[in-house]
mmCIF file of C-alpha atoms in Angstrom:
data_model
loop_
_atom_site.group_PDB
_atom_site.id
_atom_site.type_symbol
_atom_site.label_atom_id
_atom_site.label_comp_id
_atom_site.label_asym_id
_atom_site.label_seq_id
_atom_site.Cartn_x
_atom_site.Cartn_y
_atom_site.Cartn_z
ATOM 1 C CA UNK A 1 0.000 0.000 0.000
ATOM 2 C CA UNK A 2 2.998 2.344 1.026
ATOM 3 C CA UNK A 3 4.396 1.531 -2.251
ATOM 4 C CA UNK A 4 1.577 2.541 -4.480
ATOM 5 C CA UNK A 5 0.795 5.876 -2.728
ATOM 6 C CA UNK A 6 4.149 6.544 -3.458
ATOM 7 C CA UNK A 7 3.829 5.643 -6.871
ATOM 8 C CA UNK A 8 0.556 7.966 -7.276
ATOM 9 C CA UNK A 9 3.066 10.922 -5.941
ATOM 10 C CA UNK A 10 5.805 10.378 -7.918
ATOM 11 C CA UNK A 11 4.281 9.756 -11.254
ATOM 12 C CA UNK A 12 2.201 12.290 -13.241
ATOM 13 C CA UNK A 13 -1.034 10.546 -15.021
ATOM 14 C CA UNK A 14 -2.016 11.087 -18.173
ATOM 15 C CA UNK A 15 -6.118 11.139 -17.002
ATOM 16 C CA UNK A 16 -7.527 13.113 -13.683
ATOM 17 C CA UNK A 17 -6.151 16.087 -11.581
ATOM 18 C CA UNK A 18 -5.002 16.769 -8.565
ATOM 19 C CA UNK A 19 -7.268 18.534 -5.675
ATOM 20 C CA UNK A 20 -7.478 19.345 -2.537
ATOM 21 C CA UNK A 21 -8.355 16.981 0.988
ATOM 22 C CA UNK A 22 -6.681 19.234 3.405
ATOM 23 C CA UNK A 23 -9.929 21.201 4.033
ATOM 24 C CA UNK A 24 -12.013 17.772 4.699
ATOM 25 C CA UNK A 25 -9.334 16.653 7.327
ATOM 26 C CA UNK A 26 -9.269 20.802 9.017
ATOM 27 C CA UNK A 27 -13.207 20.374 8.870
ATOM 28 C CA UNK A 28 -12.962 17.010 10.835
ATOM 29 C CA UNK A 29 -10.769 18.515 13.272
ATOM 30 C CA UNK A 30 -13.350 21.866 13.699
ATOM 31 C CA UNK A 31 -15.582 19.368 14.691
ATOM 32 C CA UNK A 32 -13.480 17.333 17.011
ATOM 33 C CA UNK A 33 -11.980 20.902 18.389
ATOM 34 C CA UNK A 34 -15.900 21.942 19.353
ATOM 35 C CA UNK A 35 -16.360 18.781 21.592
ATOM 36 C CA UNK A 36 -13.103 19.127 23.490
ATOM 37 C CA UNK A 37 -13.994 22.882 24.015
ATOM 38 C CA UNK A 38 -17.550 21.805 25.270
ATOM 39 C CA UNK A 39 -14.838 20.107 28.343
ATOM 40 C CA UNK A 40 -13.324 23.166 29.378
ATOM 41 C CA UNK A 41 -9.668 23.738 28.434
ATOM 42 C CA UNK A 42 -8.516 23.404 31.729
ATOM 43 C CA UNK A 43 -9.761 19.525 31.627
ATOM 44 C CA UNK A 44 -8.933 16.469 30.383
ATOM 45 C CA UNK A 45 -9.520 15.951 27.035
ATOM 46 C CA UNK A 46 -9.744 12.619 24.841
ATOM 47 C CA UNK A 47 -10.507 14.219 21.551
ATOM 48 C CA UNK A 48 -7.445 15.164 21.075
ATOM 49 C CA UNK A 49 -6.642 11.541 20.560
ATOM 50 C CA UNK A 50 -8.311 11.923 17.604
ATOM 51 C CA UNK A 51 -8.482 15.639 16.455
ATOM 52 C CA UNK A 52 -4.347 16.133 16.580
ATOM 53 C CA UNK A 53 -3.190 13.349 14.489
ATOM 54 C CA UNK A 54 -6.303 14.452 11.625
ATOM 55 C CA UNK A 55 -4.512 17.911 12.123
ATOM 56 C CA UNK A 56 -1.035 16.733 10.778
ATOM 57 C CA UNK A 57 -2.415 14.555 8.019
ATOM 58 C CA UNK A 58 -4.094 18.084 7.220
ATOM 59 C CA UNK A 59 -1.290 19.240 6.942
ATOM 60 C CA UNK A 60 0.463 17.145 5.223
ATOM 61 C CA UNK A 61 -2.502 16.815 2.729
ATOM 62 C CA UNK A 62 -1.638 20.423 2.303
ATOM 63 C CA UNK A 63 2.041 20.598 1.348
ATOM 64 C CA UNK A 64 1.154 17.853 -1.054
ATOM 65 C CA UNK A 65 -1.331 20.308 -2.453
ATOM 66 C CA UNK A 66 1.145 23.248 -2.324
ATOM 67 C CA UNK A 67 3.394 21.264 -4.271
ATOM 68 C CA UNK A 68 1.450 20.304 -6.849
ATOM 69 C CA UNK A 69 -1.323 22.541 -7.567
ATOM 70 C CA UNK A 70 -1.535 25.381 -10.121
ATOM 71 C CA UNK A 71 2.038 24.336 -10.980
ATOM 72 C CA UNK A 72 3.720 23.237 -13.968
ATOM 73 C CA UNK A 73 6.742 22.239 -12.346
ATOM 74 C CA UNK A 74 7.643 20.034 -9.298
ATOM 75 C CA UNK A 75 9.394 21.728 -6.491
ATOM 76 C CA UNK A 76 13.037 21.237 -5.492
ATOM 77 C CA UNK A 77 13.531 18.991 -2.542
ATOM 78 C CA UNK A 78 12.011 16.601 -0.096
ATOM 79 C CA UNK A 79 8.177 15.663 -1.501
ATOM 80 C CA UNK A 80 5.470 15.734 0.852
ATOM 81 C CA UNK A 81 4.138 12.684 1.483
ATOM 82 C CA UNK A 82 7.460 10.519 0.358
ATOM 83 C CA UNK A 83 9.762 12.449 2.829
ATOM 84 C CA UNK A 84 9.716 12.591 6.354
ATOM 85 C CA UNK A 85 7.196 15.627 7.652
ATOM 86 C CA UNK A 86 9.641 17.083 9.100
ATOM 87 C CA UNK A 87 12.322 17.398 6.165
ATOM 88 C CA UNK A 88 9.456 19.011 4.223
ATOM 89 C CA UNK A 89 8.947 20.992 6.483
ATOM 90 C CA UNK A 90 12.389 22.531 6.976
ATOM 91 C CA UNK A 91 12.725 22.942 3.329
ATOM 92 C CA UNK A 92 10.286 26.074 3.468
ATOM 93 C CA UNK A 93 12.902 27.815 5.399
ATOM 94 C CA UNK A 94 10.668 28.570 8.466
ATOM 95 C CA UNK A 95 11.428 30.186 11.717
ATOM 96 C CA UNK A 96 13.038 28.190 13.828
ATOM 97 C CA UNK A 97 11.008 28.160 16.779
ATOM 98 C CA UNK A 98 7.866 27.722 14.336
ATOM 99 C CA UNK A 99 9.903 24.486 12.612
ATOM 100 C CA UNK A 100 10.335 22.912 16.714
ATOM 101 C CA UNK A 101 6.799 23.510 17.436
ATOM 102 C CA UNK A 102 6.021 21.305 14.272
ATOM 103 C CA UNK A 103 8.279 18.647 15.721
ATOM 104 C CA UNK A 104 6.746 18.643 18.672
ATOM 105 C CA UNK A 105 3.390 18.398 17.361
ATOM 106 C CA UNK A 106 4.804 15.442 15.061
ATOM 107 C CA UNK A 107 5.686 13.877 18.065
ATOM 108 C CA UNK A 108 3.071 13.860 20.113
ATOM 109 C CA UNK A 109 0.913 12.321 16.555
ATOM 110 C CA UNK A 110 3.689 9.576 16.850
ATOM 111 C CA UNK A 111 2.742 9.274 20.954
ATOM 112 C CA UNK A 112 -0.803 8.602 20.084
ATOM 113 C CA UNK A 113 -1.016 6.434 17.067
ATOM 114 C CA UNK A 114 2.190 4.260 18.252
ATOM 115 C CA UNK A 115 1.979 4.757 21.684
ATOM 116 C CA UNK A 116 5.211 2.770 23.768
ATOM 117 C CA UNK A 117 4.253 2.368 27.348
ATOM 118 C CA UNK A 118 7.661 0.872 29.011
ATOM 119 C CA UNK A 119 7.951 2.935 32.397
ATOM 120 C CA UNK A 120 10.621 5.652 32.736
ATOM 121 C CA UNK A 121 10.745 8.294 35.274
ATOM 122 C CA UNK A 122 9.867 11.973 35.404
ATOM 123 C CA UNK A 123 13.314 13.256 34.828
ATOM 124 C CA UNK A 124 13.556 10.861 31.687
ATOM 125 C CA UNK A 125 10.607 12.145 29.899
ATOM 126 C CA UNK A 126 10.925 12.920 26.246
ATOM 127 C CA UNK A 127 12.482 16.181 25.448
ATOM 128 C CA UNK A 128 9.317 17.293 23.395
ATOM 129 C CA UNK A 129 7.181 16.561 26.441
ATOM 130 C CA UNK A 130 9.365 18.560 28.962
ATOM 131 C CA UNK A 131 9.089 21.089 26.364
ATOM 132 C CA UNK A 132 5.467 21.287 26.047
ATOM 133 C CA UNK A 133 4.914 21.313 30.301
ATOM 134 C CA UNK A 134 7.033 24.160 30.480
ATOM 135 C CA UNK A 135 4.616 25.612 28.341
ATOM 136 C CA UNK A 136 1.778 24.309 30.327
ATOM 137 C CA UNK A 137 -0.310 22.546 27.881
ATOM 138 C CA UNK A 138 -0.325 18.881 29.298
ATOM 139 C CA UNK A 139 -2.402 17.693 31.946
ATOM 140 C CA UNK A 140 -1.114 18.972 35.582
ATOM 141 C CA UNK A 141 -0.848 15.064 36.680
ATOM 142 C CA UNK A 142 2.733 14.012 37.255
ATOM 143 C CA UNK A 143 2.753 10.959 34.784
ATOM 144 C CA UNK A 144 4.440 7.816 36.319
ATOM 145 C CA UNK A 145 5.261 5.429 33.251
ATOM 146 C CA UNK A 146 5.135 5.696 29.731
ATOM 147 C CA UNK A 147 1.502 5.203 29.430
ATOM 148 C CA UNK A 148 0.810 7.929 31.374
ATOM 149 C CA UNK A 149 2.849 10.001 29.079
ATOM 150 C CA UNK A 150 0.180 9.180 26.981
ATOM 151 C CA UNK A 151 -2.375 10.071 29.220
ATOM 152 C CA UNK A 152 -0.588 13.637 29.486
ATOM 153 C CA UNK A 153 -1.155 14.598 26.069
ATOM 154 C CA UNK A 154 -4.931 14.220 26.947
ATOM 155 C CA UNK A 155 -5.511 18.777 27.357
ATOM 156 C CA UNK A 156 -7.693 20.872 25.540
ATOM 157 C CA UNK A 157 -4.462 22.867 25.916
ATOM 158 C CA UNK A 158 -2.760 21.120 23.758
ATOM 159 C CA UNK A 159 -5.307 20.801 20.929
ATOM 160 C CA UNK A 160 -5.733 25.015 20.808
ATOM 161 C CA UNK A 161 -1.806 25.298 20.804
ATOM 162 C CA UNK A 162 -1.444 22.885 18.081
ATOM 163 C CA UNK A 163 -3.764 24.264 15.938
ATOM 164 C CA UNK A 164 -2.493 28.034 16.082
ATOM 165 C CA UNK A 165 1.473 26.790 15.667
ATOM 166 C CA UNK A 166 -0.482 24.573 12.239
ATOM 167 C CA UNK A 167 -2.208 27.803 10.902
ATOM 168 C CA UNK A 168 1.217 29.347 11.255
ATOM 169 C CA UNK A 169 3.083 26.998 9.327
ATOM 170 C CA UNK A 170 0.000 27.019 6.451
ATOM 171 C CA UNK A 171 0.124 30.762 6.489
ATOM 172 C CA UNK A 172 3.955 30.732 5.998
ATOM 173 C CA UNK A 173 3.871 27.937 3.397
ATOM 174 C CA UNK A 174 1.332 29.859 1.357
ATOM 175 C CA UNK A 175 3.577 33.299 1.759
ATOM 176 C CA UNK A 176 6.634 31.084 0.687
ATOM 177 C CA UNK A 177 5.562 31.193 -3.619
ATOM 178 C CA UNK A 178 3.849 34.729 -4.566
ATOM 179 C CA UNK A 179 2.464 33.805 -7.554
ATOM 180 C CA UNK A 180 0.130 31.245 -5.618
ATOM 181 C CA UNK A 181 0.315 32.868 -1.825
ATOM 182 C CA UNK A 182 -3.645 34.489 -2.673
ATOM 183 C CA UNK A 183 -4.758 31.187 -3.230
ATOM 184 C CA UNK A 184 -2.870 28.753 -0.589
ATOM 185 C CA UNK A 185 -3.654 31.561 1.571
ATOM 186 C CA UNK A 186 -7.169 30.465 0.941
ATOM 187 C CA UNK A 187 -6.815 27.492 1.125
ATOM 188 C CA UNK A 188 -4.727 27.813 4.666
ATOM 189 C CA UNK A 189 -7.840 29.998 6.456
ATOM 190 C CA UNK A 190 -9.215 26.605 5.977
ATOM 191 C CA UNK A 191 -8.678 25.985 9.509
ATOM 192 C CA UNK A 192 -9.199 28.536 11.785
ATOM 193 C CA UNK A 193 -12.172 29.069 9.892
ATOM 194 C CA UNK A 194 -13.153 25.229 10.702
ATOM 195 C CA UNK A 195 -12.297 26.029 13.781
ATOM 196 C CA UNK A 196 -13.957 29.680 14.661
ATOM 197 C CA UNK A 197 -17.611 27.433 13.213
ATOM 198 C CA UNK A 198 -16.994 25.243 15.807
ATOM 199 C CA UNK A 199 -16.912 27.518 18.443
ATOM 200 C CA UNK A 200 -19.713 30.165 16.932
ATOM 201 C CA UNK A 201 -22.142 26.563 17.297
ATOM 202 C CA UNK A 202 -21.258 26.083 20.647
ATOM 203 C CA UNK A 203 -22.144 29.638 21.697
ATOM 204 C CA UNK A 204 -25.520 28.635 20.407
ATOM 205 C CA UNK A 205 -26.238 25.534 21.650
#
């Protein structure tokens, strides 16, 4: 399967065209962002189980788009969705604090869909998770073992901050080619704007 997804990247077609999925995966997580809200985002929250992994296969879905829509010619460097994330996402020459935030947020998708519970102690934790409690945006419980890591990563907190550092990177992405920066920049309001829907429904429920 990983094989022939790559092959659909690398190879042009002579039928069809490509399109754009990255604003069904930011409406998904508008939705999932609205029930973790309805929590309170000083709670626990297990939606972001499922709403922050959908929000980095947006945005990969995205740089797949920017790198192949409205363009005659295939962008220098790592491919999105052949490459690592991460090298495609260095390639657009972000800031650098902007580029670790990404990482993080990579991260913590790896924590959830491949989670490795083998106990380790406080002082051991991952460096991306001692990065994100000094930011306060885990849960306040001191975690014990690796599966409680896991449990951290459970905070409304969390989900907010990952989607404003992902509208950055979208927003800088789209600024990064002029001739298509109106569009992508479009195409980037995507998700706040799934997200800002969410929230105008909860005020009226």
């Amino acid at each position: 399967m990983r094989k022939e997804r790559t092959e659909r990247l690398l190879h042009e077609h002579q039928t069809g065209s490509w399109s754009t999925m990255s604003t069904e995966y930011f409406q998904l997580v508008g939705i999932l962002f609205q029930r973790s809200s309805q929590i309170g985002a000083g709670e626990r929250s297990l939606w972001v189980y499922a709403g922050l992994p959908l929000l980095v296969a947006g945005i990969e879905a995205f740089l797949i788009e920017h790198q192949r829509l409205f363009t005659s010619t295939r962008r220098s460097g790592p491919l999105a969705g052949i490459e690592p994330l991460m090298d495609v996402v260095k390639s657009y020459n972000l800031p650098i604090p902007l580029v670790q935030a990404i990482a993080d947020l990579v991260e913590v998708r790896h924590e959830i869909i491949h989670p490795a519970t083998p106990p380790f102690n406080p002082e051991n934790y991952p460096e991306y998770v001692k990065r994100l409690q000094e930011m306060q945006l885990l849960d306040s419980h001191t975690a014990q073992s690796g599966a409680e890591v896991l449990s951290l990563l459970a905070s409304h907190r969390l989900f907010e901050w990952g989607i404003d550092k992902c509208g950055e990177l979208l927003h800088a992405v789209a600024a990064s080619d002029p001739e298509r920066s109106r569009m992508f920049a479009g195409l980037a309001d995507n998700l706040r704007e799934a997200v800002d829907i969410s929230r105008r429904l909860e005020e009226t429920v």
